[in-house]
Each structure stands twice: as structure tokens, then as C-alpha cells.
Short mmCIF file of C-alpha atoms in Angstrom, two decimals:
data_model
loop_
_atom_site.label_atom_id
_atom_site.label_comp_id
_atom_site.label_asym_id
_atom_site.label_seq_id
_atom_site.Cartn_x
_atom_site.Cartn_y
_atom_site.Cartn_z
CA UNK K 24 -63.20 -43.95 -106.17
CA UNK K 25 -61.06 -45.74 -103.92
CA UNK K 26 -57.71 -46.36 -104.47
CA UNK K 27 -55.63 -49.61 -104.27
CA UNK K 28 -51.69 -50.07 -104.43
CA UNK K 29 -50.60 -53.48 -105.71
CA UNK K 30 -47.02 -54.45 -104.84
CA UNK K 31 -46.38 -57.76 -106.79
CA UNK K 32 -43.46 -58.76 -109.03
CA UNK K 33 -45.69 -60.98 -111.47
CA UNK K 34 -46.41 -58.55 -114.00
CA UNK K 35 -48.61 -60.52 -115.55
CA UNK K 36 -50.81 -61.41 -112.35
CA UNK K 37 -50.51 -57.97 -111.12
CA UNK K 38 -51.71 -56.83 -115.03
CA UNK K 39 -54.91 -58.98 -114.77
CA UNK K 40 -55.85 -58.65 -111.22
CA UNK K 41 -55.44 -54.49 -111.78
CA UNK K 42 -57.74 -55.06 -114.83
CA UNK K 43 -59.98 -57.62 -112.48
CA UNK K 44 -60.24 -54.78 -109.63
CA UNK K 45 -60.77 -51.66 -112.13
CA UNK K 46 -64.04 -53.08 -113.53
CA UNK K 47 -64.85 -53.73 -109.88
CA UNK K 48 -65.03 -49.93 -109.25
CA UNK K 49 -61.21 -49.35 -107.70
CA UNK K 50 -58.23 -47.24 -108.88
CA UNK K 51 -55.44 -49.34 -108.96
CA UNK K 52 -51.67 -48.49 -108.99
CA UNK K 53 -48.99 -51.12 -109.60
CA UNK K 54 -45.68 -51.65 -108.21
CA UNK K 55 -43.38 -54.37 -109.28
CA UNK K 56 -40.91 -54.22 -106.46
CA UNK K 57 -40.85 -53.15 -102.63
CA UNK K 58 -39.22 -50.03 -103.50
CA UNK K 59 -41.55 -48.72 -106.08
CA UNK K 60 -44.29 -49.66 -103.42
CA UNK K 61 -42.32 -48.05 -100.17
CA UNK K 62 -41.92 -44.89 -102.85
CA UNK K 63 -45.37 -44.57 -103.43
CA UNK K 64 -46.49 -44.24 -99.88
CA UNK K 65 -43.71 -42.35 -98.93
CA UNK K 66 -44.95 -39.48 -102.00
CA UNK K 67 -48.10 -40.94 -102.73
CA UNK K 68 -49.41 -39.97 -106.45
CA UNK K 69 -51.46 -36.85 -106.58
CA UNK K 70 -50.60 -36.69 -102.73
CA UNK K 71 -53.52 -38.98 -101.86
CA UNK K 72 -52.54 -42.24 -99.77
CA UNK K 73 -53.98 -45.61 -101.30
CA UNK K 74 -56.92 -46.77 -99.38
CA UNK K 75 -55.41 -50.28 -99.44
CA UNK K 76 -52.27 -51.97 -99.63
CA UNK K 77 -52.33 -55.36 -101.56
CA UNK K 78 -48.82 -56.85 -100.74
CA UNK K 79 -46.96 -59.74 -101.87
CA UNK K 80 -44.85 -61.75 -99.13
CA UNK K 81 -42.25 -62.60 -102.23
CA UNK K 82 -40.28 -59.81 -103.61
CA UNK K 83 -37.54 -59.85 -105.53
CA UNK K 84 -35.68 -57.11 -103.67
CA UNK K 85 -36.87 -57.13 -99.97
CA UNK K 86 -39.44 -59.53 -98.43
CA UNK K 87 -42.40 -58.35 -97.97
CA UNK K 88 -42.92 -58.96 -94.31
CA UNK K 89 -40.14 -56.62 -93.94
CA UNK K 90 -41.96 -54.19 -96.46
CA UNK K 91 -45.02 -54.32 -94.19
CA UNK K 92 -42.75 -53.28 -91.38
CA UNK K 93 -41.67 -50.46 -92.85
CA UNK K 94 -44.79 -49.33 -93.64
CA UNK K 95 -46.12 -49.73 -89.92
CA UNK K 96 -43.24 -47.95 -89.40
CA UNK K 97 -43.32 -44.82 -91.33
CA UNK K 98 -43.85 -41.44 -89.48
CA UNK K 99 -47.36 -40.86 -90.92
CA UNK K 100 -50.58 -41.52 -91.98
CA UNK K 101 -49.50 -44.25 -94.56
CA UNK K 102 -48.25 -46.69 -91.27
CA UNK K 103 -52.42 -46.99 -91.10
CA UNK K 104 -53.28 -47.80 -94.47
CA UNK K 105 -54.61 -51.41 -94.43
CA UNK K 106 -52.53 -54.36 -95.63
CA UNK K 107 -53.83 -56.92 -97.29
CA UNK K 108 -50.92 -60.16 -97.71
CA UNK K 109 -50.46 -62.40 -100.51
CA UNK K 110 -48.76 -65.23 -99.25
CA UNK K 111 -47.16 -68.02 -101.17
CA UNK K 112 -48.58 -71.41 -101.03
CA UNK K 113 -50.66 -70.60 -98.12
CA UNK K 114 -47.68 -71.43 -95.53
CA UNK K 115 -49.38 -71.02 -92.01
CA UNK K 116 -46.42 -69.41 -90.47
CA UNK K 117 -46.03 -66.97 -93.39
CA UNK K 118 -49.92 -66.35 -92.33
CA UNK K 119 -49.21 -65.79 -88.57
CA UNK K 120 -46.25 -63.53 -88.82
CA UNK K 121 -47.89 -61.55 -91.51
CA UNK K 122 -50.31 -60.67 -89.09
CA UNK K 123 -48.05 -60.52 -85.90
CA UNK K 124 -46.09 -57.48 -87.86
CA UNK K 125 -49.53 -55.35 -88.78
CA UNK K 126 -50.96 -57.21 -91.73
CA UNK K 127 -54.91 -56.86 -91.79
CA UNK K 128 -55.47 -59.85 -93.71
CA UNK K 129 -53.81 -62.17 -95.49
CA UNK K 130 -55.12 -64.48 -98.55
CA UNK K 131 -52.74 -67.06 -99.89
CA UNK K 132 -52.26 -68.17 -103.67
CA UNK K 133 -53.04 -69.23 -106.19
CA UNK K 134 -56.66 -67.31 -105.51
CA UNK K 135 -59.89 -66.70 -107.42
CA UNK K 136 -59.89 -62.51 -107.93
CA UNK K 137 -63.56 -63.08 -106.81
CA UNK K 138 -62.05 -63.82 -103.16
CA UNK K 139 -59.56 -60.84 -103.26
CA UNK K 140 -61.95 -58.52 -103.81
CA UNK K 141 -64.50 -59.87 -101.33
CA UNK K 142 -61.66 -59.77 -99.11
CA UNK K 143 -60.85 -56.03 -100.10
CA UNK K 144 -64.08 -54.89 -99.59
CA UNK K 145 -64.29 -56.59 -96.17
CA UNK K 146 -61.34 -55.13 -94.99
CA UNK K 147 -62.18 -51.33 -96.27
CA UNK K 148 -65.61 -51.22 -94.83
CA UNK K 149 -64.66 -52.99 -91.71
CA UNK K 150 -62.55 -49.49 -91.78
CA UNK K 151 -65.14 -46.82 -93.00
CA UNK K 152 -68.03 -48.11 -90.89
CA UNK K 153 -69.28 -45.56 -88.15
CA UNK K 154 -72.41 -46.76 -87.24
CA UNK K 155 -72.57 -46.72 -83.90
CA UNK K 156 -74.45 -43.61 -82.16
CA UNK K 157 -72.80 -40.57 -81.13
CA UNK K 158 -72.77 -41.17 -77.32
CA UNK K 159 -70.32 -44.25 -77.56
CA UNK K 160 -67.91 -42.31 -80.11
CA UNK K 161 -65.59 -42.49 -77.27
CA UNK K 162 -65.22 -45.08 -74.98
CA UNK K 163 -63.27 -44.82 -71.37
CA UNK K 164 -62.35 -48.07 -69.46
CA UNK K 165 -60.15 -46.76 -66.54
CA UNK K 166 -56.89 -45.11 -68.59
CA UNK K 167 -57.67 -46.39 -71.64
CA UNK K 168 -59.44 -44.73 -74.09
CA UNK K 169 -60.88 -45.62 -77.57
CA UNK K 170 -61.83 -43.02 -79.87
CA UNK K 171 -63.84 -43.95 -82.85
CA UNK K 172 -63.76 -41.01 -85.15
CA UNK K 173 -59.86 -40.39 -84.86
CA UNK K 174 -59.60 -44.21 -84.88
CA UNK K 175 -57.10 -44.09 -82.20
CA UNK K 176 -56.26 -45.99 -78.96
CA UNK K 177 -54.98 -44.37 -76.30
CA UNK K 178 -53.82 -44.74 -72.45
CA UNK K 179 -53.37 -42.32 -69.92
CA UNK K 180 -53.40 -39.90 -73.14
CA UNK K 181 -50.35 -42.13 -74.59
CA UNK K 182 -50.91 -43.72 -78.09
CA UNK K 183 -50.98 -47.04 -78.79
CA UNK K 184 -50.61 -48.40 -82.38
CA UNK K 185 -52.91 -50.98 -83.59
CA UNK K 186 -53.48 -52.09 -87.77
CA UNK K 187 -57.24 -51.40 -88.33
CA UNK K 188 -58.40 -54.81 -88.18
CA UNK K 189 -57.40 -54.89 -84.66
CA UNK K 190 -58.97 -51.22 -83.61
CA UNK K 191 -62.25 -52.91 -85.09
CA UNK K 192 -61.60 -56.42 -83.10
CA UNK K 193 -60.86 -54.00 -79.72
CA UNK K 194 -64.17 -51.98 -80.46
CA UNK K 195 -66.30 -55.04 -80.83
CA UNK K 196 -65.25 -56.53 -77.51
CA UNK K 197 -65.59 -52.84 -76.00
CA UNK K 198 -68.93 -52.89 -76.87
CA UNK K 199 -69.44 -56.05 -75.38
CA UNK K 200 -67.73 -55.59 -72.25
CA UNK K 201 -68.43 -58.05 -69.96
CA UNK K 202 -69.93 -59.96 -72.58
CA UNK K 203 -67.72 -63.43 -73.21
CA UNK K 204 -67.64 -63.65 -76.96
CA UNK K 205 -66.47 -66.50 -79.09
CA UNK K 206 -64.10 -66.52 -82.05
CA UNK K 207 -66.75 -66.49 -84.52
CA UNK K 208 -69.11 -64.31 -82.16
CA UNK K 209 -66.04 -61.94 -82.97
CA UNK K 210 -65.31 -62.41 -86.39
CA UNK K 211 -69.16 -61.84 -87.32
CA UNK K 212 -69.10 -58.25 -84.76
CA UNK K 213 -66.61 -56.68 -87.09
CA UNK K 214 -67.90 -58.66 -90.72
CA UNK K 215 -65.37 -60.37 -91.58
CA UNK K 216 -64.25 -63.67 -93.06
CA UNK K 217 -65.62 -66.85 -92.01
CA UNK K 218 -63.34 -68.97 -89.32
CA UNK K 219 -61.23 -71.47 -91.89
CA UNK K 220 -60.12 -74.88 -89.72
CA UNK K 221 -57.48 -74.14 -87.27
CA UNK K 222 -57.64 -70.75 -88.09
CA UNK K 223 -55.56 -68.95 -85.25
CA UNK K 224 -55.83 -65.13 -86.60
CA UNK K 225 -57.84 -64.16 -84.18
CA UNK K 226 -55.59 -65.67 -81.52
CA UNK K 227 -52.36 -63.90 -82.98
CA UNK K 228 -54.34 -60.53 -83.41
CA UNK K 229 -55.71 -60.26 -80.14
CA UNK K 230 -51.94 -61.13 -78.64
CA UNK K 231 -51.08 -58.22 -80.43
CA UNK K 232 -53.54 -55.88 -79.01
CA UNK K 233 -52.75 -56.65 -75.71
CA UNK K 234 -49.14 -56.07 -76.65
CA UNK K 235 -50.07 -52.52 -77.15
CA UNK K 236 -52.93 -52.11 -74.40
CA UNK K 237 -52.16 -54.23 -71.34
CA UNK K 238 -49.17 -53.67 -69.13
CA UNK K 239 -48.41 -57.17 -68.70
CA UNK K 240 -49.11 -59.10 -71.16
CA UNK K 241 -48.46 -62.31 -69.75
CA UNK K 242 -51.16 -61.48 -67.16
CA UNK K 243 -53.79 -59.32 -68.98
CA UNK K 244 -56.27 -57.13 -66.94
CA UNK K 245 -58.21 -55.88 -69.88
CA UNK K 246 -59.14 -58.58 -72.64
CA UNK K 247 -59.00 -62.46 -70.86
CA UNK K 248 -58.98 -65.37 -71.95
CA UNK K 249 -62.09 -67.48 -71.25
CA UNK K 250 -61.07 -71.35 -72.08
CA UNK K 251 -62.24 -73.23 -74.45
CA UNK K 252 -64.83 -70.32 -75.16
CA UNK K 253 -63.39 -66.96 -76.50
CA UNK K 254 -62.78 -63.36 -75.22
CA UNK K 255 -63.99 -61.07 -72.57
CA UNK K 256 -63.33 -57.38 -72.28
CA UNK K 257 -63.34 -56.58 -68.50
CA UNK K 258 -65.86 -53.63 -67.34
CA UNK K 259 -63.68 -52.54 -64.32
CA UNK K 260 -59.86 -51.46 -65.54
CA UNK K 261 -57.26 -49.22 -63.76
#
């Protein structure tokens, strides 16, 4: 069974959501502040990490886009759990730096549970799925390698940290290098939501891949910018 941790400080929403999710097939734990939540992954219960973090963006003691960088910060394997935002009244900026700090997905309130959990389940199998056949487990573009299986991004054998919404976005242009993909050419690779209006995730995500993958950001050598059209992921890299 897979396991969800709720931070939320409505006990009441967080009661009937938990109850919502449980019949859906999920474990759910509840915390009612950040640092219950923080706790939890720090010395997770029964030493098993959640498999998802549901977080809310208000908290009565710490906000929670400061709670999600904690949690990208942390010195283990809980800075890759998936973070899924609730975000107050839908505020667009809330949206945008809730992804710019490592959020996976965001989903603002009031919501139907029905949404959450589609959302949930997007999110965890965009993260479990390993279809693709064993020759392109690991990919090489110049100094840059991707590594399905460990999940990891790496160049010239350095790390790079990206949430796992973005390591699927990176694989799904790698695949397609060459390849100039639109926004919802993208979105559909990796099975996620459907574009909303204006919707600039995809923008702000891929900014922050190439914040951990080009060398210049300002003048990117690996994913460009193709206007008025989408993405490309060059073929020929350093």
C-alpha cells in the first residue's frame, strides 16, 4: 500500500480527505503543523518514507513553501519524495514559486477529492513507470548523463538535483532529442495534467532544469527554446 503524508492545519479537511484517500487504496498519515510533517520525514514511522507529500502552502507555524524547502533540502532520500501543493485560493504566484522551490504539482482550493487523487496518482506513476527497454536505461549526451533506474542526473559524474516531475519532463525530451516538442506534446510524454489557460508550469519547470543541467542558463546548449512552438533537446552536447 502506498503511503501518503498530509501536512494541513484544517483538521477537519485533513480528517475527511484522509478518510477520502483510505477508501481509495492509500495509507495516510496526518500532520497538523510543519513540524509534525518535517518530524515525520526526518524519522519516518516504521522507518518507511511516505510515497507522497500532500502539503499545504498555509501553516500556522512556518509557510509551507519554506517547508518544501526544507524538505528538498534534507540530507537524504526524503529531499525526493514528491510534493504535491495545496495552495490557497489558487494565487498564480503561490503556483509558480511552489514549483520554482521543488514542488511536483500543485492543486489550489477549495478542490473536489476526486481531483486530488487523480492528481496523486498522476504524480506517483509518472514516478514508478519504467517502461522503457533496457538499452536506453541510461542515456549519455556529451557529460551529461541520465540514469533511469537510480533516477538520477548527473554531469561529468557530478549530481544534479531535480524534483521527479522534472527528471520525467528531462527524460521525455531525451527521448526525443532533436525532436521539437510542444507544451502539451510534453505534458502528454510524461501523463500528466491537461494544459489549464495560461498555464506556465511547464515554463517555470523547465527553467529549473536548466538551472541544474546547463552551464549558462541564460544561453542554454542543451534544452532550447523553439518560439512560439515548445522545446528541443539538442543531440550534439559537450
Amino acid at each position: 500500500m502506498q503511503q501518503l503524508l498530509m501536512i494541513e492545519d484544517d483538521a477537519r479537511l485533513a480528517q475527511m480527505v484522509g478518510e477520502y484517500l483510505e477508501r481509495s487504496g492509500f495509507g495516510v498519515t496526518q500532520a497538523l503543523d510543519a513540524k509534525g510533517g518535517l518530524a515525520l520525514l526526518h524519522e519516518p514511522a516504521n522507518g518507511r518514507l511516505p510515497d507522497l507529500v500532500i502539503l499545504d502552502l498555509m501553516l500556522p507555524d512556518l509557510d509551507g513553501l519554506e517547508v518544501c524547502r526544507r524538505i528538498r533540502a534534507m540530507p537524504s532520500e526524503a529531499a525526493r519524495v514528491p510534493i504535491l501543493m495545496l495552495t490557497a485560493k489558487g494565487d498564480p504566484m503561490d503556483r509558480i514559486v511552489g514549483l520554482e522551490i521543488g514542488a511536483d504539482d500543485y492543486l489550489p482550493k477549495p478542490f473536489e477529492p476526486r481531483e486530488l487523487l487523480a492528481r496523486i496518482r498522476a504524480v506517483l506513476r509518472r514516478r514508478s513507470e519504467t517502461a522503457a527497454p533496457p538499452a536506453a536505461r541510461r542515456m549519455q549526451f556529451g557529460s551529461l548523463e541520465i540514469d533511469r533506474d537510480a533516477r538520477s542526473v548527473t554531469i561529468a559524474g557530478e549530481h544534479r538535483e531535480l524534483t521527479s516531475y522534472q527528471f520525467d519532463l528531462l527524460v521525455a525530451l531525451a527521448d526525443r532529442a532533436g525532436r521539437v516538442l510542444t507544451r502539451d506534446q510534453i505534458m502528454e510524454a510524461v501523463r500528466g495534467r491537461e494544459l489549464e489557460a495560461f498555464d506556465r508550469s511547464i515554463d517555470v519547470h523547465m527553467g529549473r532544469i536548466r538551472a541544474a543541467i546547463e552551464a549558462d542558463v541564460k544561453n542554454p546548449k542543451r534544452i532550447l527554446t523553439v518560439r512560439g512552438v515548445g522545446y528541443v533537446f539538442a543531440k550534439q552536447q559537450d
